[in-house]
PDB file of N, CA and C in Angstrom:
ATOM      1  N   UNK A   1     -11.515 -34.484  -4.200  1.00 78.00           N
ATOM      2  CA  UNK A   1     -11.356 -34.028  -2.777  1.00 78.00           C
ATOM      3  C   UNK A   1     -10.718 -32.630  -2.758  1.00 78.00           C
ATOM      4  N   UNK A   2     -11.727 -31.812  -1.930  1.00 91.00           N
ATOM      5  CA  UNK A   2     -11.295 -30.454  -1.616  1.00 91.00           C
ATOM      6  C   UNK A   2     -10.529 -30.099  -0.408  1.00 91.00           C
ATOM      7  N   UNK A   3      -9.247 -29.489  -0.466  1.00 94.00           N
ATOM      8  CA  UNK A   3      -8.872 -28.989   0.714  1.00 94.00           C
ATOM      9  C   UNK A   3      -9.050 -27.586   1.086  1.00 94.00           C
ATOM     10  N   UNK A   4      -9.334 -27.182   2.263  1.00 94.00           N
ATOM     11  CA  UNK A   4      -9.275 -25.713   2.569  1.00 94.00           C
ATOM     12  C   UNK A   4      -8.308 -25.563   3.748  1.00 94.00           C
ATOM     13  N   UNK A   5      -7.832 -24.290   3.821  1.00 95.00           N
ATOM     14  CA  UNK A   5      -6.821 -23.947   4.796  1.00 95.00           C
ATOM     15  C   UNK A   5      -7.425 -22.733   5.800  1.00 95.00           C
ATOM     16  N   UNK A   6      -7.303 -22.777   7.020  1.00 91.00           N
ATOM     17  CA  UNK A   6      -7.796 -21.838   7.905  1.00 91.00           C
ATOM     18  C   UNK A   6      -6.876 -21.200   8.599  1.00 91.00           C
ATOM     19  N   UNK A   7      -6.420 -19.846   8.739  1.00 94.00           N
ATOM     20  CA  UNK A   7      -5.404 -19.304   9.407  1.00 94.00           C
ATOM     21  C   UNK A   7      -6.083 -18.327  10.756  1.00 94.00           C
ATOM     22  N   UNK A   8      -5.358 -18.661  11.743  1.00 92.00           N
ATOM     23  CA  UNK A   8      -5.729 -17.762  12.899  1.00 92.00           C
ATOM     24  C   UNK A   8      -4.622 -17.476  13.691  1.00 92.00           C
ATOM     25  N   UNK A   9      -4.558 -16.602  14.448  1.00 93.00           N
ATOM     26  CA  UNK A   9      -3.617 -15.982  15.412  1.00 93.00           C
ATOM     27  C   UNK A   9      -3.897 -16.550  16.605  1.00 93.00           C
ATOM     28  N   UNK A  10      -3.116 -17.292  17.278  1.00 91.00           N
ATOM     29  CA  UNK A  10      -3.311 -17.937  18.649  1.00 91.00           C
ATOM     30  C   UNK A  10      -2.250 -17.126  19.613  1.00 91.00           C
ATOM     31  N   UNK A  11      -2.859 -16.683  20.895  1.00 92.00           N
ATOM     32  CA  UNK A  11      -1.921 -16.168  21.814  1.00 92.00           C
ATOM     33  C   UNK A  11      -1.722 -17.027  22.939  1.00 92.00           C
ATOM     34  N   UNK A  12      -0.476 -17.240  23.398  1.00 92.00           N
ATOM     35  CA  UNK A  12      -0.105 -18.011  24.429  1.00 92.00           C
ATOM     36  C   UNK A  12       0.146 -17.018  25.440  1.00 92.00           C
ATOM     37  N   UNK A  13      -0.308 -17.101  26.753  1.00 93.00           N
ATOM     38  CA  UNK A  13      -0.173 -16.126  27.836  1.00 93.00           C
ATOM     39  C   UNK A  13       1.330 -16.673  28.606  1.00 93.00           C
ATOM     40  N   UNK A  14       1.650 -17.797  28.423  1.00 94.00           N
ATOM     41  CA  UNK A  14       2.810 -18.234  29.180  1.00 94.00           C
ATOM     42  C   UNK A  14       3.822 -19.078  28.298  1.00 94.00           C
ATOM     43  N   UNK A  15       5.079 -19.106  28.649  1.00 93.00           N
ATOM     44  CA  UNK A  15       5.962 -19.670  27.681  1.00 93.00           C
ATOM     45  C   UNK A  15       5.535 -21.426  27.684  1.00 93.00           C
ATOM     46  N   UNK A  16       5.979 -21.945  26.412  1.00 92.00           N
ATOM     47  CA  UNK A  16       5.191 -23.469  26.373  1.00 92.00           C
ATOM     48  C   UNK A  16       6.236 -24.124  25.392  1.00 92.00           C
ATOM     49  N   UNK A  17       6.106 -25.471  25.289  1.00 90.00           N
ATOM     50  CA  UNK A  17       6.840 -26.306  24.550  1.00 90.00           C
ATOM     51  C   UNK A  17       5.767 -27.087  23.714  1.00 90.00           C
ATOM     52  N   UNK A  18       6.515 -27.479  22.343  1.00 88.00           N
ATOM     53  CA  UNK A  18       5.863 -28.286  21.423  1.00 88.00           C
ATOM     54  C   UNK A  18       6.688 -29.404  21.118  1.00 88.00           C
ATOM     55  N   UNK A  19       6.137 -30.633  21.125  1.00 86.00           N
ATOM     56  CA  UNK A  19       7.024 -31.641  20.802  1.00 86.00           C
ATOM     57  C   UNK A  19       7.742 -31.550  19.458  1.00 86.00           C
ATOM     58  N   UNK A  20       8.950 -31.958  19.401  1.00 83.00           N
ATOM     59  CA  UNK A  20       9.775 -31.723  18.289  1.00 83.00           C
ATOM     60  C   UNK A  20      10.661 -30.367  18.219  1.00 83.00           C
ATOM     61  N   UNK A  21      10.152 -29.601  19.114  1.00 82.00           N
ATOM     62  CA  UNK A  21      11.212 -28.388  19.201  1.00 82.00           C
ATOM     63  C   UNK A  21      11.773 -28.198  20.365  1.00 82.00           C
ATOM     64  N   UNK A  22      13.104 -28.296  20.495  1.00 85.00           N
ATOM     65  CA  UNK A  22      13.759 -28.666  21.681  1.00 85.00           C
ATOM     66  C   UNK A  22      13.699 -27.378  22.826  1.00 85.00           C
ATOM     67  N   UNK A  23      13.513 -26.220  22.329  1.00 88.00           N
ATOM     68  CA  UNK A  23      13.627 -25.083  23.113  1.00 88.00           C
ATOM     69  C   UNK A  23      12.124 -24.648  23.804  1.00 88.00           C
ATOM     70  N   UNK A  24      11.981 -23.982  24.802  1.00 91.00           N
ATOM     71  CA  UNK A  24      10.805 -23.357  25.309  1.00 91.00           C
ATOM     72  C   UNK A  24      10.344 -22.292  24.479  1.00 91.00           C
ATOM     73  N   UNK A  25       9.282 -22.158  23.984  1.00 90.00           N
ATOM     74  CA  UNK A  25       8.861 -21.107  23.167  1.00 90.00           C
ATOM     75  C   UNK A  25       8.229 -19.882  23.908  1.00 90.00           C
ATOM     76  N   UNK A  26       8.496 -18.684  23.701  1.00 92.00           N
ATOM     77  CA  UNK A  26       8.088 -17.720  24.615  1.00 92.00           C
ATOM     78  C   UNK A  26       6.598 -17.294  24.453  1.00 92.00           C
ATOM     79  N   UNK A  27       5.979 -16.774  25.364  1.00 91.00           N
ATOM     80  CA  UNK A  27       4.687 -16.417  25.397  1.00 91.00           C
ATOM     81  C   UNK A  27       4.400 -15.121  24.125  1.00 91.00           C
ATOM     82  N   UNK A  28       3.321 -15.153  23.725  1.00 91.00           N
ATOM     83  CA  UNK A  28       2.927 -14.367  22.640  1.00 91.00           C
ATOM     84  C   UNK A  28       2.173 -14.874  21.546  1.00 91.00           C
ATOM     85  N   UNK A  29       1.924 -14.104  20.480  1.00 91.00           N
ATOM     86  CA  UNK A  29       1.022 -14.265  19.266  1.00 91.00           C
ATOM     87  C   UNK A  29       1.751 -15.321  18.346  1.00 91.00           C
ATOM     88  N   UNK A  30       1.149 -16.470  17.782  1.00 92.00           N
ATOM     89  CA  UNK A  30       1.635 -17.264  16.811  1.00 92.00           C
ATOM     90  C   UNK A  30       0.537 -17.373  15.792  1.00 92.00           C
ATOM     91  N   UNK A  31       1.029 -17.650  14.589  1.00 91.00           N
ATOM     92  CA  UNK A  31       0.062 -17.910  13.401  1.00 91.00           C
ATOM     93  C   UNK A  31      -0.094 -19.464  13.336  1.00 91.00           C
ATOM     94  N   UNK A  32      -1.126 -19.809  13.245  1.00 93.00           N
ATOM     95  CA  UNK A  32      -1.615 -21.305  13.256  1.00 93.00           C
ATOM     96  C   UNK A  32      -2.304 -21.490  11.799  1.00 93.00           C
ATOM     97  N   UNK A  33      -1.867 -22.526  11.305  1.00 93.00           N
ATOM     98  CA  UNK A  33      -2.522 -22.916   9.856  1.00 93.00           C
ATOM     99  C   UNK A  33      -3.091 -24.331   9.683  1.00 93.00           C
ATOM    100  N   UNK A  34      -4.314 -24.467   9.776  1.00 93.00           N
ATOM    101  CA  UNK A  34      -5.027 -25.827   9.779  1.00 93.00           C
ATOM    102  C   UNK A  34      -5.558 -26.184   8.353  1.00 93.00           C
ATOM    103  N   UNK A  35      -5.263 -27.329   7.759  1.00 94.00           N
ATOM    104  CA  UNK A  35      -5.425 -27.765   6.507  1.00 94.00           C
ATOM    105  C   UNK A  35      -6.470 -28.885   6.689  1.00 94.00           C
ATOM    106  N   UNK A  36      -7.656 -28.622   5.951  1.00 94.00           N
ATOM    107  CA  UNK A  36      -8.782 -29.598   6.287  1.00 94.00           C
ATOM    108  C   UNK A  36      -9.231 -30.162   4.842  1.00 94.00           C
ATOM    109  N   UNK A  37      -9.713 -31.424   4.710  1.00 96.00           N
ATOM    110  CA  UNK A  37     -10.121 -31.980   3.510  1.00 96.00           C
ATOM    111  C   UNK A  37     -11.541 -32.331   3.412  1.00 96.00           C
ATOM    112  N   UNK A  38     -12.330 -32.419   2.593  1.00 95.00           N
ATOM    113  CA  UNK A  38     -13.837 -32.517   2.718  1.00 95.00           C
ATOM    114  C   UNK A  38     -13.976 -34.374   2.875  1.00 95.00           C
ATOM    115  N   UNK A  39     -14.900 -34.551   3.542  1.00 95.00           N
ATOM    116  CA  UNK A  39     -15.196 -35.997   3.803  1.00 95.00           C
ATOM    117  C   UNK A  39     -16.359 -36.050   2.798  1.00 95.00           C
ATOM    118  N   UNK A  40     -16.132 -37.183   1.597  1.00 94.00           N
ATOM    119  CA  UNK A  40     -17.245 -37.102   0.488  1.00 94.00           C
ATOM    120  C   UNK A  40     -18.093 -38.368   0.979  1.00 94.00           C
ATOM    121  N   UNK A  41     -19.278 -38.191   0.305  1.00 93.00           N
ATOM    122  CA  UNK A  41     -20.239 -39.493   0.457  1.00 93.00           C
ATOM    123  C   UNK A  41     -21.222 -39.079   1.571  1.00 93.00           C
ATOM    124  N   UNK A  42     -21.154 -38.086   2.119  1.00 93.00           N
ATOM    125  CA  UNK A  42     -22.263 -37.629   3.304  1.00 93.00           C
ATOM    126  C   UNK A  42     -23.366 -36.861   2.578  1.00 93.00           C
ATOM    127  N   UNK A  43     -24.430 -36.661   3.286  1.00 95.00           N
ATOM    128  CA  UNK A  43     -25.579 -35.882   2.887  1.00 95.00           C
ATOM    129  C   UNK A  43     -25.418 -34.456   3.392  1.00 95.00           C
ATOM    130  N   UNK A  44     -24.468 -34.235   4.157  1.00 95.00           N
ATOM    131  CA  UNK A  44     -23.946 -32.735   4.841  1.00 95.00           C
ATOM    132  C   UNK A  44     -22.476 -32.578   4.477  1.00 95.00           C
ATOM    133  N   UNK A  45     -22.101 -31.344   4.537  1.00 92.00           N
ATOM    134  CA  UNK A  45     -20.712 -31.027   4.372  1.00 92.00           C
ATOM    135  C   UNK A  45     -20.049 -31.342   5.801  1.00 92.00           C
ATOM    136  N   UNK A  46     -18.835 -31.944   5.569  1.00 95.00           N
ATOM    137  CA  UNK A  46     -17.925 -32.359   6.716  1.00 95.00           C
ATOM    138  C   UNK A  46     -16.468 -32.284   6.319  1.00 95.00           C
ATOM    139  N   UNK A  47     -15.578 -31.812   7.078  1.00 95.00           N
ATOM    140  CA  UNK A  47     -14.188 -31.913   6.961  1.00 95.00           C
ATOM    141  C   UNK A  47     -13.279 -32.570   7.857  1.00 95.00           C
ATOM    142  N   UNK A  48     -12.247 -32.993   7.470  1.00 93.00           N
ATOM    143  CA  UNK A  48     -11.375 -33.853   8.277  1.00 93.00           C
ATOM    144  C   UNK A  48      -9.932 -33.155   8.299  1.00 93.00           C
ATOM    145  N   UNK A  49      -9.518 -32.899   9.452  1.00 93.00           N
ATOM    146  CA  UNK A  49      -8.318 -32.100   9.572  1.00 93.00           C
ATOM    147  C   UNK A  49      -7.079 -32.984   9.313  1.00 93.00           C
ATOM    148  N   UNK A  50      -6.167 -32.527   8.388  1.00 91.00           N
ATOM    149  CA  UNK A  50      -5.060 -33.185   7.895  1.00 91.00           C
ATOM    150  C   UNK A  50      -3.975 -32.588   8.123  1.00 91.00           C
ATOM    151  N   UNK A  51      -3.589 -31.521   8.586  1.00 92.00           N
ATOM    152  CA  UNK A  51      -2.429 -30.884   9.222  1.00 92.00           C
ATOM    153  C   UNK A  51      -2.843 -29.625  10.037  1.00 92.00           C
ATOM    154  N   UNK A  52      -1.799 -29.400  10.852  1.00 91.00           N
ATOM    155  CA  UNK A  52      -1.973 -28.260  11.772  1.00 91.00           C
ATOM    156  C   UNK A  52      -0.377 -27.790  11.832  1.00 91.00           C
ATOM    157  N   UNK A  53      -0.395 -26.427  11.536  1.00 91.00           N
ATOM    158  CA  UNK A  53       1.183 -25.955  11.353  1.00 91.00           C
ATOM    159  C   UNK A  53       1.201 -24.792  12.202  1.00 91.00           C
ATOM    160  N   UNK A  54       2.277 -24.398  12.918  1.00 90.00           N
ATOM    161  CA  UNK A  54       2.433 -23.300  13.732  1.00 90.00           C
ATOM    162  C   UNK A  54       3.840 -22.581  13.326  1.00 90.00           C
ATOM    163  N   UNK A  55       3.731 -21.255  12.942  1.00 89.00           N
ATOM    164  CA  UNK A  55       4.944 -20.393  12.700  1.00 89.00           C
ATOM    165  C   UNK A  55       5.582 -19.915  13.875  1.00 89.00           C
ATOM    166  N   UNK A  56       6.905 -20.547  13.929  1.00 86.00           N
ATOM    167  CA  UNK A  56       7.606 -20.336  15.094  1.00 86.00           C
ATOM    168  C   UNK A  56       8.809 -19.235  14.514  1.00 86.00           C
ATOM    169  N   UNK A  57       8.937 -17.902  15.257  1.00 80.00           N
ATOM    170  CA  UNK A  57       9.820 -17.215  14.772  1.00 80.00           C
ATOM    171  C   UNK A  57      11.400 -17.811  14.969  1.00 80.00           C
ATOM    172  N   UNK A  58      12.223 -17.465  13.816  1.00 77.00           N
ATOM    173  CA  UNK A  58      13.621 -17.856  14.031  1.00 77.00           C
ATOM    174  C   UNK A  58      14.375 -17.189  15.122  1.00 77.00           C
ATOM    175  N   UNK A  59      15.478 -17.746  15.659  1.00 63.00           N
ATOM    176  CA  UNK A  59      16.260 -17.053  16.573  1.00 63.00           C
ATOM    177  C   UNK A  59      17.615 -16.478  15.862  1.00 63.00           C
ATOM    178  N   UNK A  60      17.831 -15.328  16.060  1.00 60.00           N
ATOM    179  CA  UNK A  60      19.014 -14.822  15.328  1.00 60.00           C
ATOM    180  C   UNK A  60      19.802 -14.323  16.507  1.00 60.00           C
ATOM    181  N   UNK A  61      21.199 -14.951  16.506  1.00 57.00           N
ATOM    182  CA  UNK A  61      22.160 -14.443  17.536  1.00 57.00           C
ATOM    183  C   UNK A  61      23.124 -13.918  16.998  1.00 57.00           C
ATOM    184  N   UNK A  62      23.664 -12.803  17.734  1.00 55.00           N
ATOM    185  CA  UNK A  62      24.795 -12.016  17.341  1.00 55.00           C
ATOM    186  C   UNK A  62      26.001 -12.729  17.935  1.00 55.00           C
ATOM    187  N   UNK A  63      27.152 -12.961  17.269  1.00 53.00           N
ATOM    188  CA  UNK A  63      28.208 -13.836  17.458  1.00 53.00           C
ATOM    189  C   UNK A  63      29.477 -12.657  17.526  1.00 53.00           C
ATOM    190  N   UNK A  64      29.932 -12.447  18.664  1.00 51.00           N
ATOM    191  CA  UNK A  64      31.029 -11.256  18.922  1.00 51.00           C
ATOM    192  C   UNK A  64      32.346 -12.110  19.234  1.00 51.00           C
ATOM    193  N   UNK A  65      32.400 -13.375  19.081  1.00 52.00           N
ATOM    194  CA  UNK A  65      33.778 -14.212  19.512  1.00 52.00           C
ATOM    195  C   UNK A  65      34.580 -14.463  18.281  1.00 52.00           C
ATOM    196  N   UNK A  66      34.257 -13.928  17.212  1.00 55.00           N
ATOM    197  CA  UNK A  66      35.168 -14.241  15.857  1.00 55.00           C
ATOM    198  C   UNK A  66      34.951 -15.669  15.326  1.00 55.00           C
ATOM    199  N   UNK A  67      34.052 -16.353  15.878  1.00 57.00           N
ATOM    200  CA  UNK A  67      33.759 -17.964  15.603  1.00 57.00           C
ATOM    201  C   UNK A  67      33.617 -17.769  13.933  1.00 57.00           C
ATOM    202  N   UNK A  68      32.436 -16.986  13.814  1.00 56.00           N
ATOM    203  CA  UNK A  68      31.964 -16.860  12.355  1.00 56.00           C
ATOM    204  C   UNK A  68      33.084 -16.545  11.483  1.00 56.00           C
ATOM    205  N   UNK A  69      34.025 -15.594  11.804  1.00 55.00           N
ATOM    206  CA  UNK A  69      35.068 -15.142  10.965  1.00 55.00           C
ATOM    207  C   UNK A  69      36.103 -16.118  10.784  1.00 55.00           C
ATOM    208  N   UNK A  70      36.372 -17.023  11.893  1.00 60.00           N
ATOM    209  CA  UNK A  70      37.279 -18.001  11.846  1.00 60.00           C
ATOM    210  C   UNK A  70      36.947 -19.223  10.899  1.00 60.00           C
ATOM    211  N   UNK A  71      35.601 -19.356  11.032  1.00 55.00           N
ATOM    212  CA  UNK A  71      34.940 -20.549  10.186  1.00 55.00           C
ATOM    213  C   UNK A  71      35.176 -20.051   8.722  1.00 55.00           C
ATOM    214  N   UNK A  72      34.888 -18.769   8.343  1.00 56.00           N
ATOM    215  CA  UNK A  72      34.976 -18.452   6.953  1.00 56.00           C
ATOM    216  C   UNK A  72      36.378 -18.386   6.465  1.00 56.00           C
ATOM    217  N   UNK A  73      37.229 -18.045   7.024  1.00 56.00           N
ATOM    218  CA  UNK A  73      38.866 -18.300   7.052  1.00 56.00           C
ATOM    219  C   UNK A  73      39.314 -19.502   6.586  1.00 56.00           C
ATOM    220  N   UNK A  74      38.610 -20.381   7.508  1.00 56.00           N
ATOM    221  CA  UNK A  74      38.961 -21.897   7.222  1.00 56.00           C
ATOM    222  C   UNK A  74      38.556 -22.497   5.926  1.00 56.00           C
ATOM    223  N   UNK A  75      37.183 -21.828   5.597  1.00 51.00           N
ATOM    224  CA  UNK A  75      36.633 -22.363   4.341  1.00 51.00           C
ATOM    225  C   UNK A  75      37.286 -21.947   3.225  1.00 51.00           C
ATOM    226  N   UNK A  76      37.703 -20.519   3.310  1.00 52.00           N
ATOM    227  CA  UNK A  76      38.437 -19.823   2.116  1.00 52.00           C
ATOM    228  C   UNK A  76      39.770 -20.466   2.048  1.00 52.00           C
ATOM    229  N   UNK A  77      40.490 -21.008   3.036  1.00 52.00           N
ATOM    230  CA  UNK A  77      41.661 -21.899   2.921  1.00 52.00           C
ATOM    231  C   UNK A  77      41.453 -22.877   2.052  1.00 52.00           C
ATOM    232  N   UNK A  78      40.437 -23.794   2.380  1.00 49.00           N
ATOM    233  CA  UNK A  78      40.112 -24.907   1.541  1.00 49.00           C
ATOM    234  C   UNK A  78      39.860 -24.688   0.101  1.00 49.00           C
ATOM    235  N   UNK A  79      39.072 -23.611  -0.166  1.00 47.00           N
ATOM    236  CA  UNK A  79      38.483 -23.329  -1.318  1.00 47.00           C
ATOM    237  C   UNK A  79      39.394 -22.158  -2.178  1.00 47.00           C
ATOM    238  N   UNK A  80      40.300 -21.556  -1.693  1.00 50.00           N
ATOM    239  CA  UNK A  80      41.214 -20.543  -2.254  1.00 50.00           C
ATOM    240  C   UNK A  80      40.286 -19.380  -2.728  1.00 50.00           C
ATOM    241  N   UNK A  81      39.289 -18.950  -1.973  1.00 48.00           N
ATOM    242  CA  UNK A  81      38.442 -17.852  -2.516  1.00 48.00           C
ATOM    243  C   UNK A  81      39.083 -16.475  -2.338  1.00 48.00           C
ATOM    244  N   UNK A  82      40.067 -16.098  -1.428  1.00 49.00           N
ATOM    245  CA  UNK A  82      40.815 -15.069  -1.684  1.00 49.00           C
ATOM    246  C   UNK A  82      40.018 -13.848  -0.962  1.00 49.00           C
ATOM    247  N   UNK A  83      39.293 -14.223  -0.052  1.00 45.00           N
ATOM    248  CA  UNK A  83      38.376 -13.036   0.690  1.00 45.00           C
ATOM    249  C   UNK A  83      39.296 -12.824   1.755  1.00 45.00           C
ATOM    250  N   UNK A  84      39.223 -11.472   2.296  1.00 46.00           N
ATOM    251  CA  UNK A  84      39.876 -10.851   3.442  1.00 46.00           C
ATOM    252  C   UNK A  84      38.793 -10.583   4.649  1.00 46.00           C
ATOM    253  N   UNK A  85      39.061 -10.941   5.667  1.00 40.00           N
ATOM    254  CA  UNK A  85      38.146 -10.606   6.850  1.00 40.00           C
ATOM    255  C   UNK A  85      38.799 -10.152   7.927  1.00 40.00           C
ATOM    256  N   UNK A  86      38.404  -9.079   8.626  1.00 43.00           N
ATOM    257  CA  UNK A  86      38.943  -8.454   9.966  1.00 43.00           C
ATOM    258  C   UNK A  86      40.265  -7.721   9.592  1.00 43.00           C
ATOM    259  N   UNK A  87      40.830  -7.289  10.931  1.00 45.00           N
ATOM    260  CA  UNK A  87      42.209  -6.649  10.859  1.00 45.00           C
ATOM    261  C   UNK A  87      43.375  -7.567  10.357  1.00 45.00           C
TER     262      UNK A  87
END
């Protein structure tokens, strides 16, 4: 059985949702990969789609409230890592 992958860029003109992703995804270009396998035993070439994947960009958020430093401090207290953060 042979598997092939097809990559394409799909552009959404409006924000959209995908089942399984809790947030609304912004309009824009996304890479979509479709995997297909051959259907054997036919007199012509045919493929069956077995997976479709979309690449969704990660969200990076800047945290200014000291929460990250507080969590690092608490982690160091438990593990005695000896790190120092902030003033």
